């Protein structure tokens, strides 16, 4: 049961469609009895760059600085900067994290990517022992909610921008699933800037309806960690063999040189 929600929000304007989507999520989820907190990254002037300034005190190896190693050590020793530890506290409390943003260059806005880089700290959000289906956040849910600048047809397997399932794979698998999150299907608002006012209103009403049933939604499917050999990190032969005669690959990324499973990054159960 989702009781506490964190919305990580990235848009500069309070009059934007993204702001309306964020506000609607706060309204509907609060009405359901959830406690909702918003990290408004632009209002917070959140620092996007991952630098040595994220660490209090001296670093172990200043001559060959490794952000990954040094921030892990700083996390373990309680020496991370306050803006990071505040976000850590929000994540710990949250049952569901919603990322609300406009898609920039087929991905996240820089300020939100900076939040990912800095806040999903090595040792806090993942480790070599805790990743994917055995990840740190395996008991938490998350989802992307975003606007596009292009029409839905342009993000199709025959469209000029390519299949949206492929676009989403690095974020939903490489970040969210990697940290163990149960990833709900994304909420995609297709080109609201090109839509008529009534159509934009309809998009938000669709979001309202979905939010009202969000508690019951099943997450997207990803391949469990135990399907891979823990020494070679390759798919186990028996798992590979089980899918040898199937029409489609397992996932967008692990496709076994077969056609990609349709809608697997956009709909649960695919």
PDB file of C-alpha atoms in Angstrom:
ATOM      1  CA  UNK A   1       0.000   0.000   0.000  1.00  0.00           C
ATOM      2  CA  UNK A   2       1.334   3.392  -1.039  1.00  0.00           C
ATOM      3  CA  UNK A   3       1.153   5.858   1.851  1.00  0.00           C
ATOM      4  CA  UNK A   4       3.999   8.269   1.155  1.00  0.00           C
ATOM      5  CA  UNK A   5       4.778   9.704  -2.277  1.00  0.00           C
ATOM      6  CA  UNK A   6       7.738  11.736  -3.491  1.00  0.00           C
ATOM      7  CA  UNK A   7       7.371  13.691  -6.725  1.00  0.00           C
ATOM      8  CA  UNK A   8      10.684  14.716  -8.250  1.00  0.00           C
ATOM      9  CA  UNK A   9       9.634  17.590 -10.476  1.00  0.00           C
ATOM     10  CA  UNK A  10      11.620  19.438 -13.126  1.00  0.00           C
ATOM     11  CA  UNK A  11      10.064  22.373 -14.937  1.00  0.00           C
ATOM     12  CA  UNK A  12      10.850  26.071 -14.796  1.00  0.00           C
ATOM     13  CA  UNK A  13       7.281  27.367 -15.085  1.00  0.00           C
ATOM     14  CA  UNK A  14       4.388  27.077 -12.645  1.00  0.00           C
ATOM     15  CA  UNK A  15       2.065  27.628 -15.611  1.00  0.00           C
ATOM     16  CA  UNK A  16       3.332  24.666 -17.592  1.00  0.00           C
ATOM     17  CA  UNK A  17       1.510  21.457 -18.483  1.00  0.00           C
ATOM     18  CA  UNK A  18       4.070  19.597 -16.365  1.00  0.00           C
ATOM     19  CA  UNK A  19       3.141  21.763 -13.397  1.00  0.00           C
ATOM     20  CA  UNK A  20      -0.538  20.949 -13.971  1.00  0.00           C
ATOM     21  CA  UNK A  21       0.259  17.222 -14.087  1.00  0.00           C
ATOM     22  CA  UNK A  22       2.301  17.510 -10.888  1.00  0.00           C
ATOM     23  CA  UNK A  23      -0.383  19.496  -9.107  1.00  0.00           C
ATOM     24  CA  UNK A  24      -3.036  16.996 -10.151  1.00  0.00           C
ATOM     25  CA  UNK A  25      -0.967  14.116  -8.757  1.00  0.00           C
ATOM     26  CA  UNK A  26      -0.607  15.962  -5.450  1.00  0.00           C
ATOM     27  CA  UNK A  27      -4.363  16.614  -5.356  1.00  0.00           C
ATOM     28  CA  UNK A  28      -5.540  13.092  -6.202  1.00  0.00           C
ATOM     29  CA  UNK A  29      -2.993  11.202  -4.108  1.00  0.00           C
ATOM     30  CA  UNK A  30      -3.542  13.482  -1.111  1.00  0.00           C
ATOM     31  CA  UNK A  31      -7.282  12.864  -1.409  1.00  0.00           C
ATOM     32  CA  UNK A  32      -6.540   9.139  -1.198  1.00  0.00           C
ATOM     33  CA  UNK A  33      -4.844   9.696   2.152  1.00  0.00           C
ATOM     34  CA  UNK A  34      -1.265   9.717   0.893  1.00  0.00           C
ATOM     35  CA  UNK A  35       1.369  12.085   2.211  1.00  0.00           C
ATOM     36  CA  UNK A  36       2.878  13.752  -0.856  1.00  0.00           C
ATOM     37  CA  UNK A  37       6.176  15.645  -0.916  1.00  0.00           C
ATOM     38  CA  UNK A  38       7.549  17.469  -3.952  1.00  0.00           C
ATOM     39  CA  UNK A  39      11.195  18.064  -4.758  1.00  0.00           C
ATOM     40  CA  UNK A  40      10.847  21.030  -7.125  1.00  0.00           C
ATOM     41  CA  UNK A  41      14.342  20.954  -8.551  1.00  0.00           C
ATOM     42  CA  UNK A  42      14.362  24.366 -10.246  1.00  0.00           C
ATOM     43  CA  UNK A  43      12.799  26.082  -7.225  1.00  0.00           C
ATOM     44  CA  UNK A  44      15.406  24.369  -5.045  1.00  0.00           C
ATOM     45  CA  UNK A  45      18.164  25.507  -7.430  1.00  0.00           C
ATOM     46  CA  UNK A  46      19.339  21.912  -7.214  1.00  0.00           C
ATOM     47  CA  UNK A  47      22.969  21.466  -8.282  1.00  0.00           C
ATOM     48  CA  UNK A  48      23.151  19.156 -11.279  1.00  0.00           C
ATOM     49  CA  UNK A  49      26.919  18.668 -11.487  1.00  0.00           C
ATOM     50  CA  UNK A  50      28.423  15.737  -9.605  1.00  0.00           C
ATOM     51  CA  UNK A  51      31.616  17.207  -8.136  1.00  0.00           C
ATOM     52  CA  UNK A  52      34.015  16.901  -5.230  1.00  0.00           C
ATOM     53  CA  UNK A  53      31.941  19.578  -3.483  1.00  0.00           C
ATOM     54  CA  UNK A  54      29.366  16.857  -2.754  1.00  0.00           C
ATOM     55  CA  UNK A  55      31.781  15.485  -0.146  1.00  0.00           C
ATOM     56  CA  UNK A  56      32.510  17.071   3.214  1.00  0.00           C
ATOM     57  CA  UNK A  57      36.137  16.900   4.277  1.00  0.00           C
ATOM     58  CA  UNK A  58      39.049  15.457   2.361  1.00  0.00           C
ATOM     59  CA  UNK A  59      38.863  12.759  -0.286  1.00  0.00           C
ATOM     60  CA  UNK A  60      40.846   9.543  -0.252  1.00  0.00           C
ATOM     61  CA  UNK A  61      42.571  10.015  -3.603  1.00  0.00           C
ATOM     62  CA  UNK A  62      42.562  13.606  -4.813  1.00  0.00           C
ATOM     63  CA  UNK A  63      45.028  12.903  -7.625  1.00  0.00           C
ATOM     64  CA  UNK A  64      42.821  10.233  -9.204  1.00  0.00           C
ATOM     65  CA  UNK A  65      39.395  11.370  -8.061  1.00  0.00           C
ATOM     66  CA  UNK A  66      36.603   8.825  -8.559  1.00  0.00           C
ATOM     67  CA  UNK A  67      33.141  10.203  -7.809  1.00  0.00           C
ATOM     68  CA  UNK A  68      31.723   6.674  -7.553  1.00  0.00           C
ATOM     69  CA  UNK A  69      34.231   5.503  -4.942  1.00  0.00           C
ATOM     70  CA  UNK A  70      34.572   8.746  -2.996  1.00  0.00           C
ATOM     71  CA  UNK A  71      30.836   9.320  -2.585  1.00  0.00           C
ATOM     72  CA  UNK A  72      30.353   5.719  -1.450  1.00  0.00           C
ATOM     73  CA  UNK A  73      32.933   6.277   1.269  1.00  0.00           C
ATOM     74  CA  UNK A  74      31.409   9.659   2.153  1.00  0.00           C
ATOM     75  CA  UNK A  75      27.961   8.063   2.418  1.00  0.00           C
ATOM     76  CA  UNK A  76      29.282   5.379   4.744  1.00  0.00           C
ATOM     77  CA  UNK A  77      31.014   7.990   6.894  1.00  0.00           C
ATOM     78  CA  UNK A  78      28.173  10.534   6.881  1.00  0.00           C
ATOM     79  CA  UNK A  79      30.122  13.119   4.874  1.00  0.00           C
ATOM     80  CA  UNK A  80      27.814  13.795   1.925  1.00  0.00           C
ATOM     81  CA  UNK A  81      26.547  17.321   1.325  1.00  0.00           C
ATOM     82  CA  UNK A  82      23.299  18.306   2.980  1.00  0.00           C
ATOM     83  CA  UNK A  83      21.303  18.700  -0.243  1.00  0.00           C
ATOM     84  CA  UNK A  84      21.999  15.040  -1.064  1.00  0.00           C
ATOM     85  CA  UNK A  85      21.219  13.691   2.392  1.00  0.00           C
ATOM     86  CA  UNK A  86      17.919  15.597   2.449  1.00  0.00           C
ATOM     87  CA  UNK A  87      16.873  13.810  -0.745  1.00  0.00           C
ATOM     88  CA  UNK A  88      18.047  10.495   0.708  1.00  0.00           C
ATOM     89  CA  UNK A  89      15.680  11.026   3.639  1.00  0.00           C
ATOM     90  CA  UNK A  90      12.784  11.672   1.261  1.00  0.00           C
ATOM     91  CA  UNK A  91      13.505   8.478  -0.693  1.00  0.00           C
ATOM     92  CA  UNK A  92      13.713   6.393   2.477  1.00  0.00           C
ATOM     93  CA  UNK A  93      10.267   7.627   3.529  1.00  0.00           C
ATOM     94  CA  UNK A  94       8.617   7.213   0.119  1.00  0.00           C
ATOM     95  CA  UNK A  95       6.651   4.168  -1.032  1.00  0.00           C
ATOM     96  CA  UNK A  96       6.270   5.646  -4.526  1.00  0.00           C
ATOM     97  CA  UNK A  97       8.466   8.095  -6.442  1.00  0.00           C
ATOM     98  CA  UNK A  98       7.038   9.899  -9.481  1.00  0.00           C
ATOM     99  CA  UNK A  99       9.413  11.689 -11.840  1.00  0.00           C
ATOM    100  CA  UNK A 100       7.552  14.540 -13.578  1.00  0.00           C
ATOM    101  CA  UNK A 101       9.397  16.268 -16.409  1.00  0.00           C
ATOM    102  CA  UNK A 102       9.480  17.331 -20.058  1.00  0.00           C
ATOM    103  CA  UNK A 103      11.536  14.946 -22.180  1.00  0.00           C
ATOM    104  CA  UNK A 104      14.708  16.704 -23.354  1.00  0.00           C
ATOM    105  CA  UNK A 105      16.758  15.183 -26.162  1.00  0.00           C
ATOM    106  CA  UNK A 106      15.112  11.751 -25.721  1.00  0.00           C
ATOM    107  CA  UNK A 107      15.951  11.734 -22.029  1.00  0.00           C
ATOM    108  CA  UNK A 108      15.849  13.571 -18.725  1.00  0.00           C
ATOM    109  CA  UNK A 109      16.417  17.316 -18.267  1.00  0.00           C
ATOM    110  CA  UNK A 110      19.941  17.998 -17.007  1.00  0.00           C
ATOM    111  CA  UNK A 111      18.762  19.062 -13.558  1.00  0.00           C
ATOM    112  CA  UNK A 112      16.861  15.785 -13.100  1.00  0.00           C
ATOM    113  CA  UNK A 113      19.749  13.722 -14.454  1.00  0.00           C
ATOM    114  CA  UNK A 114      21.910  15.552 -11.917  1.00  0.00           C
ATOM    115  CA  UNK A 115      19.491  14.492  -9.177  1.00  0.00           C
ATOM    116  CA  UNK A 116      19.888  10.895 -10.379  1.00  0.00           C
ATOM    117  CA  UNK A 117      23.690  11.149 -10.541  1.00  0.00           C
ATOM    118  CA  UNK A 118      24.073  12.718  -7.111  1.00  0.00           C
ATOM    119  CA  UNK A 119      21.194  11.333  -5.048  1.00  0.00           C
ATOM    120  CA  UNK A 120      21.207   7.698  -6.168  1.00  0.00           C
ATOM    121  CA  UNK A 121      24.547   7.364  -4.458  1.00  0.00           C
ATOM    122  CA  UNK A 122      26.745   4.276  -4.577  1.00  0.00           C
ATOM    123  CA  UNK A 123      26.103   2.409  -1.342  1.00  0.00           C
ATOM    124  CA  UNK A 124      22.788   4.151  -0.726  1.00  0.00           C
ATOM    125  CA  UNK A 125      20.852   3.268  -3.894  1.00  0.00           C
ATOM    126  CA  UNK A 126      22.847   0.309  -5.188  1.00  0.00           C
ATOM    127  CA  UNK A 127      25.849  -1.889  -4.534  1.00  0.00           C
ATOM    128  CA  UNK A 128      27.552  -4.822  -6.232  1.00  0.00           C
ATOM    129  CA  UNK A 129      25.512  -7.125  -3.985  1.00  0.00           C
ATOM    130  CA  UNK A 130      22.183  -5.298  -4.318  1.00  0.00           C
ATOM    131  CA  UNK A 131      21.025  -4.504  -7.820  1.00  0.00           C
ATOM    132  CA  UNK A 132      18.226  -5.203 -10.295  1.00  0.00           C
ATOM    133  CA  UNK A 133      15.553  -7.523  -8.820  1.00  0.00           C
ATOM    134  CA  UNK A 134      17.576  -7.791  -5.598  1.00  0.00           C
ATOM    135  CA  UNK A 135      18.167  -4.061  -5.477  1.00  0.00           C
ATOM    136  CA  UNK A 136      18.072  -1.742  -2.508  1.00  0.00           C
ATOM    137  CA  UNK A 137      14.651  -0.321  -3.427  1.00  0.00           C
ATOM    138  CA  UNK A 138      12.874  -3.560  -4.341  1.00  0.00           C
ATOM    139  CA  UNK A 139      10.009  -2.704  -1.960  1.00  0.00           C
ATOM    140  CA  UNK A 140       9.414   0.733  -3.499  1.00  0.00           C
ATOM    141  CA  UNK A 141       7.538   1.738  -6.633  1.00  0.00           C
ATOM    142  CA  UNK A 142       8.458   4.403  -9.150  1.00  0.00           C
ATOM    143  CA  UNK A 143       7.276   5.766 -12.467  1.00  0.00           C
ATOM    144  CA  UNK A 144       8.026   8.335 -15.130  1.00  0.00           C
ATOM    145  CA  UNK A 145       5.429  10.964 -16.027  1.00  0.00           C
ATOM    146  CA  UNK A 146       6.534  13.219 -18.849  1.00  0.00           C
ATOM    147  CA  UNK A 147       5.631  15.326 -21.831  1.00  0.00           C
ATOM    148  CA  UNK A 148       7.046  14.964 -25.318  1.00  0.00           C
ATOM    149  CA  UNK A 149       7.591  17.557 -27.989  1.00  0.00           C
ATOM    150  CA  UNK A 150       6.691  15.118 -30.776  1.00  0.00           C
ATOM    151  CA  UNK A 151       3.520  13.268 -31.646  1.00  0.00           C
ATOM    152  CA  UNK A 152       2.993   9.669 -30.537  1.00  0.00           C
ATOM    153  CA  UNK A 153       3.217   8.438 -34.146  1.00  0.00           C
ATOM    154  CA  UNK A 154       6.732   9.855 -34.389  1.00  0.00           C
ATOM    155  CA  UNK A 155       7.850   7.631 -31.474  1.00  0.00           C
ATOM    156  CA  UNK A 156       6.656   4.417 -33.127  1.00  0.00           C
ATOM    157  CA  UNK A 157       8.688   1.566 -34.670  1.00  0.00           C
ATOM    158  CA  UNK A 158       8.169   3.221 -38.070  1.00  0.00           C
ATOM    159  CA  UNK A 159       8.312   6.840 -36.882  1.00  0.00           C
ATOM    160  CA  UNK A 160      11.220   9.201 -37.362  1.00  0.00           C
ATOM    161  CA  UNK A 161      12.108   9.267 -33.636  1.00  0.00           C
ATOM    162  CA  UNK A 162      12.043   5.491 -33.301  1.00  0.00           C
ATOM    163  CA  UNK A 163      10.299   3.192 -30.844  1.00  0.00           C
ATOM    164  CA  UNK A 164       9.573   4.850 -27.485  1.00  0.00           C
ATOM    165  CA  UNK A 165      10.190   1.489 -25.809  1.00  0.00           C
ATOM    166  CA  UNK A 166      13.821   1.730 -26.917  1.00  0.00           C
ATOM    167  CA  UNK A 167      14.080   5.341 -25.720  1.00  0.00           C
ATOM    168  CA  UNK A 168      12.792   4.395 -22.264  1.00  0.00           C
ATOM    169  CA  UNK A 169      15.021   1.337 -21.743  1.00  0.00           C
ATOM    170  CA  UNK A 170      18.150   3.175 -20.462  1.00  0.00           C
ATOM    171  CA  UNK A 171      16.107   5.097 -17.887  1.00  0.00           C
ATOM    172  CA  UNK A 172      13.631   2.475 -16.752  1.00  0.00           C
ATOM    173  CA  UNK A 173      16.058  -0.447 -16.806  1.00  0.00           C
ATOM    174  CA  UNK A 174      19.463   1.189 -16.506  1.00  0.00           C
ATOM    175  CA  UNK A 175      18.520   3.484 -13.614  1.00  0.00           C
ATOM    176  CA  UNK A 176      15.239   2.528 -11.944  1.00  0.00           C
ATOM    177  CA  UNK A 177      15.239  -1.251 -12.311  1.00  0.00           C
ATOM    178  CA  UNK A 178      18.987  -1.283 -11.629  1.00  0.00           C
ATOM    179  CA  UNK A 179      18.274   0.182  -8.187  1.00  0.00           C
ATOM    180  CA  UNK A 180      15.588  -2.427  -7.602  1.00  0.00           C
ATOM    181  CA  UNK A 181      12.502  -0.251  -7.981  1.00  0.00           C
ATOM    182  CA  UNK A 182       9.230  -1.784  -9.098  1.00  0.00           C
ATOM    183  CA  UNK A 183       8.719   0.321 -12.228  1.00  0.00           C
ATOM    184  CA  UNK A 184       5.146   1.210 -13.135  1.00  0.00           C
ATOM    185  CA  UNK A 185       4.260   1.938 -16.760  1.00  0.00           C
ATOM    186  CA  UNK A 186       5.104   5.514 -17.742  1.00  0.00           C
ATOM    187  CA  UNK A 187       2.505   8.234 -18.059  1.00  0.00           C
ATOM    188  CA  UNK A 188       3.252   9.863 -21.387  1.00  0.00           C
ATOM    189  CA  UNK A 189       1.611  13.115 -22.424  1.00  0.00           C
ATOM    190  CA  UNK A 190       2.145  13.213 -26.161  1.00  0.00           C
ATOM    191  CA  UNK A 191       2.981  16.700 -27.479  1.00  0.00           C
ATOM    192  CA  UNK A 192       0.623  18.763 -25.312  1.00  0.00           C
ATOM    193  CA  UNK A 193       2.112  21.960 -26.753  1.00  0.00           C
ATOM    194  CA  UNK A 194       0.713  20.952 -30.162  1.00  0.00           C
ATOM    195  CA  UNK A 195      -2.689  19.927 -28.836  1.00  0.00           C
ATOM    196  CA  UNK A 196      -5.907  21.914 -28.579  1.00  0.00           C
ATOM    197  CA  UNK A 197      -6.993  23.113 -25.138  1.00  0.00           C
ATOM    198  CA  UNK A 198      -9.742  20.486 -24.941  1.00  0.00           C
ATOM    199  CA  UNK A 199      -7.273  17.743 -25.808  1.00  0.00           C
ATOM    200  CA  UNK A 200      -4.875  18.917 -23.111  1.00  0.00           C
ATOM    201  CA  UNK A 201      -7.751  18.879 -20.647  1.00  0.00           C
ATOM    202  CA  UNK A 202      -8.511  15.325 -21.739  1.00  0.00           C
ATOM    203  CA  UNK A 203      -4.904  14.303 -21.133  1.00  0.00           C
ATOM    204  CA  UNK A 204      -5.105  15.562 -17.565  1.00  0.00           C
ATOM    205  CA  UNK A 205      -8.441  13.843 -16.975  1.00  0.00           C
ATOM    206  CA  UNK A 206      -6.855  10.607 -18.174  1.00  0.00           C
ATOM    207  CA  UNK A 207      -4.055  11.152 -15.668  1.00  0.00           C
ATOM    208  CA  UNK A 208      -6.619  11.780 -12.918  1.00  0.00           C
ATOM    209  CA  UNK A 209      -8.351   8.505 -13.723  1.00  0.00           C
ATOM    210  CA  UNK A 210      -5.091   6.613 -13.719  1.00  0.00           C
ATOM    211  CA  UNK A 211      -3.965   8.140 -10.434  1.00  0.00           C
ATOM    212  CA  UNK A 212      -7.193   6.996  -8.802  1.00  0.00           C
ATOM    213  CA  UNK A 213      -6.309   3.376  -9.626  1.00  0.00           C
ATOM    214  CA  UNK A 214      -2.541   3.604  -9.307  1.00  0.00           C
ATOM    215  CA  UNK A 215      -2.462   1.604  -6.076  1.00  0.00           C
ATOM    216  CA  UNK A 216      -3.656  -1.521  -7.913  1.00  0.00           C
ATOM    217  CA  UNK A 217      -1.295  -1.326 -10.886  1.00  0.00           C
ATOM    218  CA  UNK A 218       1.242  -4.057 -11.564  1.00  0.00           C
ATOM    219  CA  UNK A 219       4.803  -3.081 -12.474  1.00  0.00           C
ATOM    220  CA  UNK A 220       6.557  -3.603 -15.789  1.00  0.00           C
ATOM    221  CA  UNK A 221       8.358  -6.923 -16.272  1.00  0.00           C
ATOM    222  CA  UNK A 222      12.142  -7.194 -16.139  1.00  0.00           C
ATOM    223  CA  UNK A 223      14.346 -10.273 -16.107  1.00  0.00           C
ATOM    224  CA  UNK A 224      15.152 -11.336 -12.519  1.00  0.00           C
ATOM    225  CA  UNK A 225      18.767 -11.306 -11.407  1.00  0.00           C
ATOM    226  CA  UNK A 226      18.838 -15.057 -10.819  1.00  0.00           C
ATOM    227  CA  UNK A 227      18.350 -15.600 -14.568  1.00  0.00           C
ATOM    228  CA  UNK A 228      21.982 -14.564 -15.031  1.00  0.00           C
ATOM    229  CA  UNK A 229      25.195 -16.372 -14.156  1.00  0.00           C
ATOM    230  CA  UNK A 230      26.692 -14.456 -11.226  1.00  0.00           C
ATOM    231  CA  UNK A 231      30.254 -14.842 -12.512  1.00  0.00           C
ATOM    232  CA  UNK A 232      29.854 -14.060 -16.208  1.00  0.00           C
ATOM    233  CA  UNK A 233      26.680 -11.912 -15.933  1.00  0.00           C
ATOM    234  CA  UNK A 234      25.366 -13.734 -18.992  1.00  0.00           C
ATOM    235  CA  UNK A 235      21.896 -15.198 -19.337  1.00  0.00           C
ATOM    236  CA  UNK A 236      21.904 -18.739 -17.976  1.00  0.00           C
ATOM    237  CA  UNK A 237      21.838 -21.403 -20.740  1.00  0.00           C
ATOM    238  CA  UNK A 238      18.604 -22.949 -19.471  1.00  0.00           C
ATOM    239  CA  UNK A 239      16.842 -19.569 -19.487  1.00  0.00           C
ATOM    240  CA  UNK A 240      18.139 -18.894 -22.980  1.00  0.00           C
ATOM    241  CA  UNK A 241      16.965 -22.314 -24.119  1.00  0.00           C
ATOM    242  CA  UNK A 242      13.484 -21.804 -22.659  1.00  0.00           C
ATOM    243  CA  UNK A 243      13.036 -18.768 -24.875  1.00  0.00           C
ATOM    244  CA  UNK A 244      14.751 -20.092 -27.990  1.00  0.00           C
ATOM    245  CA  UNK A 245      11.473 -20.871 -29.757  1.00  0.00           C
ATOM    246  CA  UNK A 246       9.671 -17.688 -28.706  1.00  0.00           C
ATOM    247  CA  UNK A 247       8.765 -15.098 -31.321  1.00  0.00           C
ATOM    248  CA  UNK A 248      10.081 -12.109 -29.396  1.00  0.00           C
ATOM    249  CA  UNK A 249      13.146 -11.375 -27.311  1.00  0.00           C
ATOM    250  CA  UNK A 250      12.985 -11.187 -23.531  1.00  0.00           C
ATOM    251  CA  UNK A 251      13.238  -7.411 -23.227  1.00  0.00           C
ATOM    252  CA  UNK A 252      14.224  -4.360 -25.246  1.00  0.00           C
ATOM    253  CA  UNK A 253      17.871  -4.739 -24.233  1.00  0.00           C
ATOM    254  CA  UNK A 254      18.092  -8.522 -23.845  1.00  0.00           C
ATOM    255  CA  UNK A 255      16.398  -9.378 -27.091  1.00  0.00           C
ATOM    256  CA  UNK A 256      18.324 -12.553 -28.049  1.00  0.00           C
ATOM    257  CA  UNK A 257      18.607 -11.193 -31.605  1.00  0.00           C
ATOM    258  CA  UNK A 258      14.837 -11.500 -31.972  1.00  0.00           C
ATOM    259  CA  UNK A 259      12.180  -8.840 -32.622  1.00  0.00           C
ATOM    260  CA  UNK A 260      11.651  -6.610 -29.600  1.00  0.00           C
ATOM    261  CA  UNK A 261       8.683  -7.457 -27.385  1.00  0.00           C
ATOM    262  CA  UNK A 262       6.063  -4.809 -28.259  1.00  0.00           C
ATOM    263  CA  UNK A 263       5.141  -2.229 -25.613  1.00  0.00           C
ATOM    264  CA  UNK A 264       7.287  -3.888 -22.921  1.00  0.00           C
ATOM    265  CA  UNK A 265       8.495  -0.538 -21.556  1.00  0.00           C
ATOM    266  CA  UNK A 266       5.087   1.103 -21.812  1.00  0.00           C
ATOM    267  CA  UNK A 267       2.552  -1.456 -20.587  1.00  0.00           C
ATOM    268  CA  UNK A 268       2.596  -3.950 -17.713  1.00  0.00           C
ATOM    269  CA  UNK A 269       2.297  -7.586 -18.693  1.00  0.00           C
ATOM    270  CA  UNK A 270       3.995  -7.205 -22.080  1.00  0.00           C
TER     271      UNK A 270
END
